[in-house]
mmCIF file of C-alpha atoms in Angstrom:
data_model
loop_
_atom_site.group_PDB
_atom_site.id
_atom_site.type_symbol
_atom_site.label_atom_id
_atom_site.label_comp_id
_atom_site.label_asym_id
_atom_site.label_seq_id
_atom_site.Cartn_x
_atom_site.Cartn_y
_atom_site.Cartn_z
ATOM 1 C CA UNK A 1 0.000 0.000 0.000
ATOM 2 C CA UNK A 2 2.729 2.393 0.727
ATOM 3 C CA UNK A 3 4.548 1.834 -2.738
ATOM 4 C CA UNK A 4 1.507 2.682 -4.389
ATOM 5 C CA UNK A 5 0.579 5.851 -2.486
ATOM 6 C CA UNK A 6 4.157 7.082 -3.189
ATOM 7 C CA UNK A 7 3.412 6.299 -6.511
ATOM 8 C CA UNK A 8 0.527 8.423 -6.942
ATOM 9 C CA UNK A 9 1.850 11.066 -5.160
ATOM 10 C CA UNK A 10 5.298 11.114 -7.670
ATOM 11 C CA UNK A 11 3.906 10.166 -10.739
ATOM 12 C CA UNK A 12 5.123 8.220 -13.639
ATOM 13 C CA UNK A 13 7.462 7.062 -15.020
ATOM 14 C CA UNK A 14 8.784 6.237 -11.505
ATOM 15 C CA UNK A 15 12.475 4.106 -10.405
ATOM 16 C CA UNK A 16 12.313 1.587 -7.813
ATOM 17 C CA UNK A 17 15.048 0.657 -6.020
ATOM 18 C CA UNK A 18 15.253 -2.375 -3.690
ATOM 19 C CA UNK A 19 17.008 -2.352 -0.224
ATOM 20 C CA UNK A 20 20.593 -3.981 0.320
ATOM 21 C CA UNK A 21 21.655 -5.351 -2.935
ATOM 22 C CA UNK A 22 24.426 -4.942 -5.535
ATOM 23 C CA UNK A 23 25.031 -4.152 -8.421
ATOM 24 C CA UNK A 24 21.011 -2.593 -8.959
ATOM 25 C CA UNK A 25 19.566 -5.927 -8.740
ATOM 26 C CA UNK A 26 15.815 -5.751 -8.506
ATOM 27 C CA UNK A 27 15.825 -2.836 -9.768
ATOM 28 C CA UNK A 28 13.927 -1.022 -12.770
ATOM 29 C CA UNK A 29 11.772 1.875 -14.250
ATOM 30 C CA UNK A 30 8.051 2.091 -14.703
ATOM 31 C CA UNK A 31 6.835 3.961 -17.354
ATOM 32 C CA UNK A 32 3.357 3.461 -16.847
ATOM 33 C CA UNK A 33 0.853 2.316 -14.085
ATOM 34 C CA UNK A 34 -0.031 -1.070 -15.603
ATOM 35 C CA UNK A 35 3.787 -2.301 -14.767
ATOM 36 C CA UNK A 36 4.208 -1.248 -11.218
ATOM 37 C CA UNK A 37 2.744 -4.074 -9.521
ATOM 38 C CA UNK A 38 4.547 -6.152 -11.073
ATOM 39 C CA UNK A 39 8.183 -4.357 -10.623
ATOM 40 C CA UNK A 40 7.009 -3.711 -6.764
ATOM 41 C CA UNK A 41 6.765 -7.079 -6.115
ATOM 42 C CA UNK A 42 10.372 -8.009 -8.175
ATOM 43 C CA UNK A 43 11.896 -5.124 -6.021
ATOM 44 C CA UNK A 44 10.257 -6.382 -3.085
ATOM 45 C CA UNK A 45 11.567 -10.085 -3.309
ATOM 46 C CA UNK A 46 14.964 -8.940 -4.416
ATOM 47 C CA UNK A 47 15.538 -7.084 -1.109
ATOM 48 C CA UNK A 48 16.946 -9.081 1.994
ATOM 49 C CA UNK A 49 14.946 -6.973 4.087
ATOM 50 C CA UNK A 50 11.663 -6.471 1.449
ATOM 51 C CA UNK A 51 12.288 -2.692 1.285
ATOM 52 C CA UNK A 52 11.781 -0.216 -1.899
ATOM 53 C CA UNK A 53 12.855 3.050 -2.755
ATOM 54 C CA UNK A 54 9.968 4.463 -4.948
ATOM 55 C CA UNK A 55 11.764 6.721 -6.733
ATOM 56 C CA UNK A 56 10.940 9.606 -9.608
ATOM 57 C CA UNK A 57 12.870 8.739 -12.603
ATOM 58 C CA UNK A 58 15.363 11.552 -13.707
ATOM 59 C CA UNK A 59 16.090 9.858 -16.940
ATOM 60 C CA UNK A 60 18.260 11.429 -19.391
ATOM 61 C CA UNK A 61 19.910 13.710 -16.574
ATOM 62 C CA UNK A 62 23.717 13.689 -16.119
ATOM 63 C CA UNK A 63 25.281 11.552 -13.762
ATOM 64 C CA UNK A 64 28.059 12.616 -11.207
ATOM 65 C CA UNK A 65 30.196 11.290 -8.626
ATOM 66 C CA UNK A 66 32.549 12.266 -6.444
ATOM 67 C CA UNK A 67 34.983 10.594 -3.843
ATOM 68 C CA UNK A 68 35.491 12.363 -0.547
ATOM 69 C CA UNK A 69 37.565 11.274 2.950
ATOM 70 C CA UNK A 70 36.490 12.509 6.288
ATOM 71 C CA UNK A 71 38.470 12.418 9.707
ATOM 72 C CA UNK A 72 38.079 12.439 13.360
ATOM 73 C CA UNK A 73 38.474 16.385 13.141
ATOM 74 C CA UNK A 74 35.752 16.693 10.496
ATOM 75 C CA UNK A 75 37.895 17.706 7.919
ATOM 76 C CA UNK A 76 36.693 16.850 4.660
ATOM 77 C CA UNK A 77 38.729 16.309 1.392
ATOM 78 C CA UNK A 78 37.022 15.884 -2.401
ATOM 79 C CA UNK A 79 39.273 13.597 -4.122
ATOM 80 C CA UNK A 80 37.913 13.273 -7.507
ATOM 81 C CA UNK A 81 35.324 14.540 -9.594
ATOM 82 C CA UNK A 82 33.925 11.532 -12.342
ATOM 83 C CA UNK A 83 31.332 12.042 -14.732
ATOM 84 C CA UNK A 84 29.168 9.271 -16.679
ATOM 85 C CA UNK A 85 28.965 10.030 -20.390
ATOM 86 C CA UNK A 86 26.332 7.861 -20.050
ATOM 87 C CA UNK A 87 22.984 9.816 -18.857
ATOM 88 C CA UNK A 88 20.744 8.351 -15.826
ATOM 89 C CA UNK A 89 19.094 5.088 -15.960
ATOM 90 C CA UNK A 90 22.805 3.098 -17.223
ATOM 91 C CA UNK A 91 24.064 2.094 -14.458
ATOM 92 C CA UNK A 92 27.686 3.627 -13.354
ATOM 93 C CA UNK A 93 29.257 0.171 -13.705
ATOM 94 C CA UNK A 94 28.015 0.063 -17.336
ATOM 95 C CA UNK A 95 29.087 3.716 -18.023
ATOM 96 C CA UNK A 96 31.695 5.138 -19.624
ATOM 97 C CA UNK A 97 33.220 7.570 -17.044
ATOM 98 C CA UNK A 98 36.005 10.339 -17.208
ATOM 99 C CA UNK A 99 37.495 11.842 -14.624
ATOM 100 C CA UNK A 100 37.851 15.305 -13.589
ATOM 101 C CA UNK A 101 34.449 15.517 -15.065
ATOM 102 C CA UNK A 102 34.272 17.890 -18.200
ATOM 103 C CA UNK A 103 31.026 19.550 -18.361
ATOM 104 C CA UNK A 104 30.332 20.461 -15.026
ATOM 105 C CA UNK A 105 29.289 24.206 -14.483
ATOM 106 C CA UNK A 106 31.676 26.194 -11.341
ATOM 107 C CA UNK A 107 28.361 27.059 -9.739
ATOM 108 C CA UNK A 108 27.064 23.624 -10.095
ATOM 109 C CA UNK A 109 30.160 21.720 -9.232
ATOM 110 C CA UNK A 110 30.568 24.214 -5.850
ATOM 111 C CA UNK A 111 26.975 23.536 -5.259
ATOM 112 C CA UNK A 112 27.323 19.475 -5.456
ATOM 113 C CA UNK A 113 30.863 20.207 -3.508
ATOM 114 C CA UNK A 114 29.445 22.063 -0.314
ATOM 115 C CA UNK A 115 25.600 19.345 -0.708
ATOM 116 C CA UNK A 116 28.561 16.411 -0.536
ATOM 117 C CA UNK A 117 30.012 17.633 2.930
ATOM 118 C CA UNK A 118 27.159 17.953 4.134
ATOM 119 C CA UNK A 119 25.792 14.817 3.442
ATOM 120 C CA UNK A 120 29.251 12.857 4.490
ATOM 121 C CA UNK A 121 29.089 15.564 8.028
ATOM 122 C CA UNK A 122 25.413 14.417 8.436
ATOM 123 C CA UNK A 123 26.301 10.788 8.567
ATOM 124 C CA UNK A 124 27.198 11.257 12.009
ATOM 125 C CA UNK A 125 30.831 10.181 13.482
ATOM 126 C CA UNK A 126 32.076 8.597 11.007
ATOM 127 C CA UNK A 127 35.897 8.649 9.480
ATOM 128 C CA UNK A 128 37.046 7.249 6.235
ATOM 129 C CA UNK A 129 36.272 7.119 2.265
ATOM 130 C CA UNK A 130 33.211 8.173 1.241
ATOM 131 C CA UNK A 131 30.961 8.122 -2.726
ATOM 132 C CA UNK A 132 28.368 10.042 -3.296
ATOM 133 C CA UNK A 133 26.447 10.096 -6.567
ATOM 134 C CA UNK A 134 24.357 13.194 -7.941
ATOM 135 C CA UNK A 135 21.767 13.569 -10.786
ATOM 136 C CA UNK A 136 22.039 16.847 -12.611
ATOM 137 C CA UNK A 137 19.438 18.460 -15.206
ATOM 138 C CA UNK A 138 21.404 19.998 -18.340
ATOM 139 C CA UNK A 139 18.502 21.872 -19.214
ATOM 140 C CA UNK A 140 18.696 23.864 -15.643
ATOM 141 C CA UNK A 141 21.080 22.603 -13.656
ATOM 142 C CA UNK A 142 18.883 20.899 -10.799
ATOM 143 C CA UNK A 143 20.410 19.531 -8.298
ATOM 144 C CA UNK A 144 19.750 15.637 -6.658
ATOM 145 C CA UNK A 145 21.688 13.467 -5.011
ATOM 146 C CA UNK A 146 21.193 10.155 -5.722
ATOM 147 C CA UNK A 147 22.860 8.213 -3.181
ATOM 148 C CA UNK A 148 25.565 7.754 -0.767
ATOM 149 C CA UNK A 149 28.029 5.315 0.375
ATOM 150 C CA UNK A 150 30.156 5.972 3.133
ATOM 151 C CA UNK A 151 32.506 3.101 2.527
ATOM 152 C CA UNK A 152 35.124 2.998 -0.114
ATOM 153 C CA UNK A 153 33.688 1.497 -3.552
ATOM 154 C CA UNK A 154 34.719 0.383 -6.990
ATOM 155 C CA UNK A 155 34.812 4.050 -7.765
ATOM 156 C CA UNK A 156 37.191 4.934 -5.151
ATOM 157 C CA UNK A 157 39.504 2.377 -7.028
ATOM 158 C CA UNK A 158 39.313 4.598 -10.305
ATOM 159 C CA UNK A 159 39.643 7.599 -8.444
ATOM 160 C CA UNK A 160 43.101 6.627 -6.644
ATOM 161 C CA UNK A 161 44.589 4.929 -10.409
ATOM 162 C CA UNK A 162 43.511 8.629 -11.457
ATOM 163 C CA UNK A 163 44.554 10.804 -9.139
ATOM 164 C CA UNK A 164 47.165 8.745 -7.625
ATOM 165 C CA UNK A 165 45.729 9.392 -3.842
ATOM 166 C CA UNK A 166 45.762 5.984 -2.315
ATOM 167 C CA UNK A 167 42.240 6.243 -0.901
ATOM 168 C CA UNK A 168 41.967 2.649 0.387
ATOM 169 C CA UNK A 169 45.035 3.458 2.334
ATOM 170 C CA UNK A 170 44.635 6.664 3.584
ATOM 171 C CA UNK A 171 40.700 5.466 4.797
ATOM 172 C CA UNK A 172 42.345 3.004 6.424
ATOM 173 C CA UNK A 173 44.122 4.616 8.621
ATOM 174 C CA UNK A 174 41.433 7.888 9.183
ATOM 175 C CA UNK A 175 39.551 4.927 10.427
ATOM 176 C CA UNK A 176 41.676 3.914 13.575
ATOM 177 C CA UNK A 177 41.806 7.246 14.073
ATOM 178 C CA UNK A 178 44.501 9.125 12.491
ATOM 179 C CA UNK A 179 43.766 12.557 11.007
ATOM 180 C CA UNK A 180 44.021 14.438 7.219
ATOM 181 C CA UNK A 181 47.046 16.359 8.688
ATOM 182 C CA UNK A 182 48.971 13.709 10.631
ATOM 183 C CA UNK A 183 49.635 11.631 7.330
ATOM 184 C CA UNK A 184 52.272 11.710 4.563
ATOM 185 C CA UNK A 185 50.565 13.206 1.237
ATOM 186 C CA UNK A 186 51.640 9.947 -0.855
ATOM 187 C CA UNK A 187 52.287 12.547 -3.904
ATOM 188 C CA UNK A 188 54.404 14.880 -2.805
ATOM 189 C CA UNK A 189 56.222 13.383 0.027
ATOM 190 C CA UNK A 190 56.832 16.064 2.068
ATOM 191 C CA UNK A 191 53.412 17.219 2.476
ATOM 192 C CA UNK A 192 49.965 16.171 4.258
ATOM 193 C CA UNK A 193 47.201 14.128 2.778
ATOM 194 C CA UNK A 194 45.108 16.696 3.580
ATOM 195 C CA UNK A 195 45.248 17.770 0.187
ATOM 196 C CA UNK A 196 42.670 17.463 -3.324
ATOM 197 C CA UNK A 197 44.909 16.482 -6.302
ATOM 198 C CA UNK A 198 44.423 18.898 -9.176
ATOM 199 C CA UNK A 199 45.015 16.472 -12.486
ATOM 200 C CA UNK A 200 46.258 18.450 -15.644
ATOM 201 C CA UNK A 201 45.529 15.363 -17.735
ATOM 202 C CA UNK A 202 42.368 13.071 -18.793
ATOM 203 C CA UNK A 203 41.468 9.788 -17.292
ATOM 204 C CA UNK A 204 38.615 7.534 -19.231
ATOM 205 C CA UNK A 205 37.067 4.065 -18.071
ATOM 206 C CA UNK A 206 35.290 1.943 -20.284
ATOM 207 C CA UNK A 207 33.320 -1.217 -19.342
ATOM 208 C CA UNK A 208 34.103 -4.851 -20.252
ATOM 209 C CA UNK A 209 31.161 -6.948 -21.057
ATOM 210 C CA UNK A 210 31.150 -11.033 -21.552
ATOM 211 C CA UNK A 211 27.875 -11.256 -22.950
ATOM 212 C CA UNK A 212 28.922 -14.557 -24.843
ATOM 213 C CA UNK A 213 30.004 -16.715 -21.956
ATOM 214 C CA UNK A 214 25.932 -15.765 -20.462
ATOM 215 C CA UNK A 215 24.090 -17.185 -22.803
ATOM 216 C CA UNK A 216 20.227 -15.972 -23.035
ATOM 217 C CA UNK A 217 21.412 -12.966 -21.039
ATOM 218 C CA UNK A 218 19.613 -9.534 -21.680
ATOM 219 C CA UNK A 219 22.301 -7.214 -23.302
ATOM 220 C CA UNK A 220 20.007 -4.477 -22.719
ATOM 221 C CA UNK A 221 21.695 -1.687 -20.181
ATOM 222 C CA UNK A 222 19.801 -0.316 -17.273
ATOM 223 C CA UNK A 223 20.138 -0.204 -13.357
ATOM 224 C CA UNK A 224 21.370 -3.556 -13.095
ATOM 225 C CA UNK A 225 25.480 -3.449 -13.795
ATOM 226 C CA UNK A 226 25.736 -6.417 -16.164
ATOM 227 C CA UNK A 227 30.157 -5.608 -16.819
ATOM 228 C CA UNK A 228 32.664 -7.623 -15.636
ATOM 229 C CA UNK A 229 35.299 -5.641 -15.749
ATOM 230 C CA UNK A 230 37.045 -2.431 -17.325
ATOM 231 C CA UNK A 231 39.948 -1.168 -18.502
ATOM 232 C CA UNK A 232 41.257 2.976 -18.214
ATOM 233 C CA UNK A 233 43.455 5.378 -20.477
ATOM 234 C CA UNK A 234 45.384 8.514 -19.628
ATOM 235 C CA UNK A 235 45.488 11.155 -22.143
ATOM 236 C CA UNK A 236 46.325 14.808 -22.403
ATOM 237 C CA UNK A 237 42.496 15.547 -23.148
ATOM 238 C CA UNK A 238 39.593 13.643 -23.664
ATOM 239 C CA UNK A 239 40.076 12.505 -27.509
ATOM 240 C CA UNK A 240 43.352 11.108 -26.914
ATOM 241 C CA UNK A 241 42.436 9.032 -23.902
ATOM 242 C CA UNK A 242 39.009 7.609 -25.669
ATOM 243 C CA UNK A 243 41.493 7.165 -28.609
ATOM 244 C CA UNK A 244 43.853 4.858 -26.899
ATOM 245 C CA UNK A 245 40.763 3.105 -25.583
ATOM 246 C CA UNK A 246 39.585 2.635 -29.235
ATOM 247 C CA UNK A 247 42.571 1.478 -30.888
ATOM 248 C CA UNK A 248 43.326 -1.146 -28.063
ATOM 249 C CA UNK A 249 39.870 -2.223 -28.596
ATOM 250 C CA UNK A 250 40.091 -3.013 -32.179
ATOM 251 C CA UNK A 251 43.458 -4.255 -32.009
ATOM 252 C CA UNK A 252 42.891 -7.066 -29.428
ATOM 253 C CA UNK A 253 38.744 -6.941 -29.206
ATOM 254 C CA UNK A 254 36.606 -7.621 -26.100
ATOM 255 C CA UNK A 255 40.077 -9.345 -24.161
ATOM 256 C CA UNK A 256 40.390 -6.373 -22.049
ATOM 257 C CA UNK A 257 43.050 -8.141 -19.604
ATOM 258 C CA UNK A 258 45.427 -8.087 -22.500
ATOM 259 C CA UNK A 259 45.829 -4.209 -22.236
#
């Protein structure tokens, strides 16, 4: 009964987004009323705990994310900004993603800046690597986060190859309790890590799919990641790192490791 109030009261087409699984299992959109109950109840049984997000669906918007680390003091560092190329409803894992992000206004990057802080300060006392994930209209610039994980993710693993900020490590150790300005900035050497790289060069990720080994399996992208793996190229700009991407593709096809 609740689903379906919150679905009259959003509207269609609507996202839902089961409780405690990976990878967007469950989950899907519902573009018209005839579907939900159906896509309830598949959200409902994926969940462990049979829990929904009803969701509305920003589809087409422009997908963010950024990587922060928090310590005991409450100082808060942005690590790296990553953009999908791929617009809402693909999910990140399926996206091509370059990081800094490259389209991303000053007012609405300071705007999704000071929203993460708050979000990772509002989380209560808690130290370490942090992902947070925004939705942003091109046609205005609205603002929403979509979620937030205050652990250290697959993304923070892209973020430290492109940055070169050992995230992993540095969480670590904010964790037992050590502070921003207590460790070595990895970098630099002779600095703190309480520092945000600046990167004057272009970092791309592209997904690996094994569609062939699955047979049967639904090639269509959406909210469930359906990669198993990806590979990333450093360029001066964009073109030249999506151009190393291509080339290695069609020199050596889908066998990604082989990079």
């Amino acid at each position: 009964m609740e689903g379906k109030e919150a679905a009259q009261q959003i509207g269609f087409p609507l996202v839902i987004r089961p409780s405690y699984t990976l990878g967007g299992t469950g989950g899907g959109f519902v573009m018209k009323e005839a579907d939900f109950d159906e896509a309830l109840r598949r959200g409902l049984e994926a969940s462990p705990s049979h829990e929904v997000l009803v969701e509305k669906a920003v589809i087409g918007w422009k997908e963010y994310e950024l990587e922060l680390l928090r310590d005991n003091n409450d100082n808060v560092v942005i690590i790296c900004t990553v953009e999908n190329l791929d617009p809402m409803g693909i999910h990140t894992g399926d996206s091509i993603t370059v990081a800094p992000a490259m389209t991303l206004s000053d007012t609405a990057f300071q705007h999704m800046r000071d929203d993460a802080i708050t979000m990772m300060r509002s989380l209560g006392n808690f130290s370490g690597g942090c992902n947070v994930q925004f939705a942003l209209n091109p046609e205005n610039e609205d603002l929403i986060a979509v979620e937030i994980n205050p652990r250290v993710s697959r993304s923070s693993a892209l973020a430290s190859k492109a940055t070169g900020y050992p995230i992993a490590k540095i969480a670590a150790k904010l964790a037992i309790g050590y502070n921003l300005n207590e460790l070595k900035n990895q970098i630099t050497k002779t600095t703190s890590a309480y520092f945000e790289p600046a990167l004057d060069y272009v970092i791309v990720k592209m997904p690996r799919w094994n569609f062939d080994k699955f047979y049967g399996a639904d090639t269509t992208l959406g909210l469930q990641m359906k990669s198993v793996g990806e590979v990333m190229a450093i360029g001066r700009n964009f073109l030249e790192a999506m151009q190393k991407l291509v080339k290695a593709r069609r020199t050596i096809g889908q066998d990604w490791e082989q990079i």
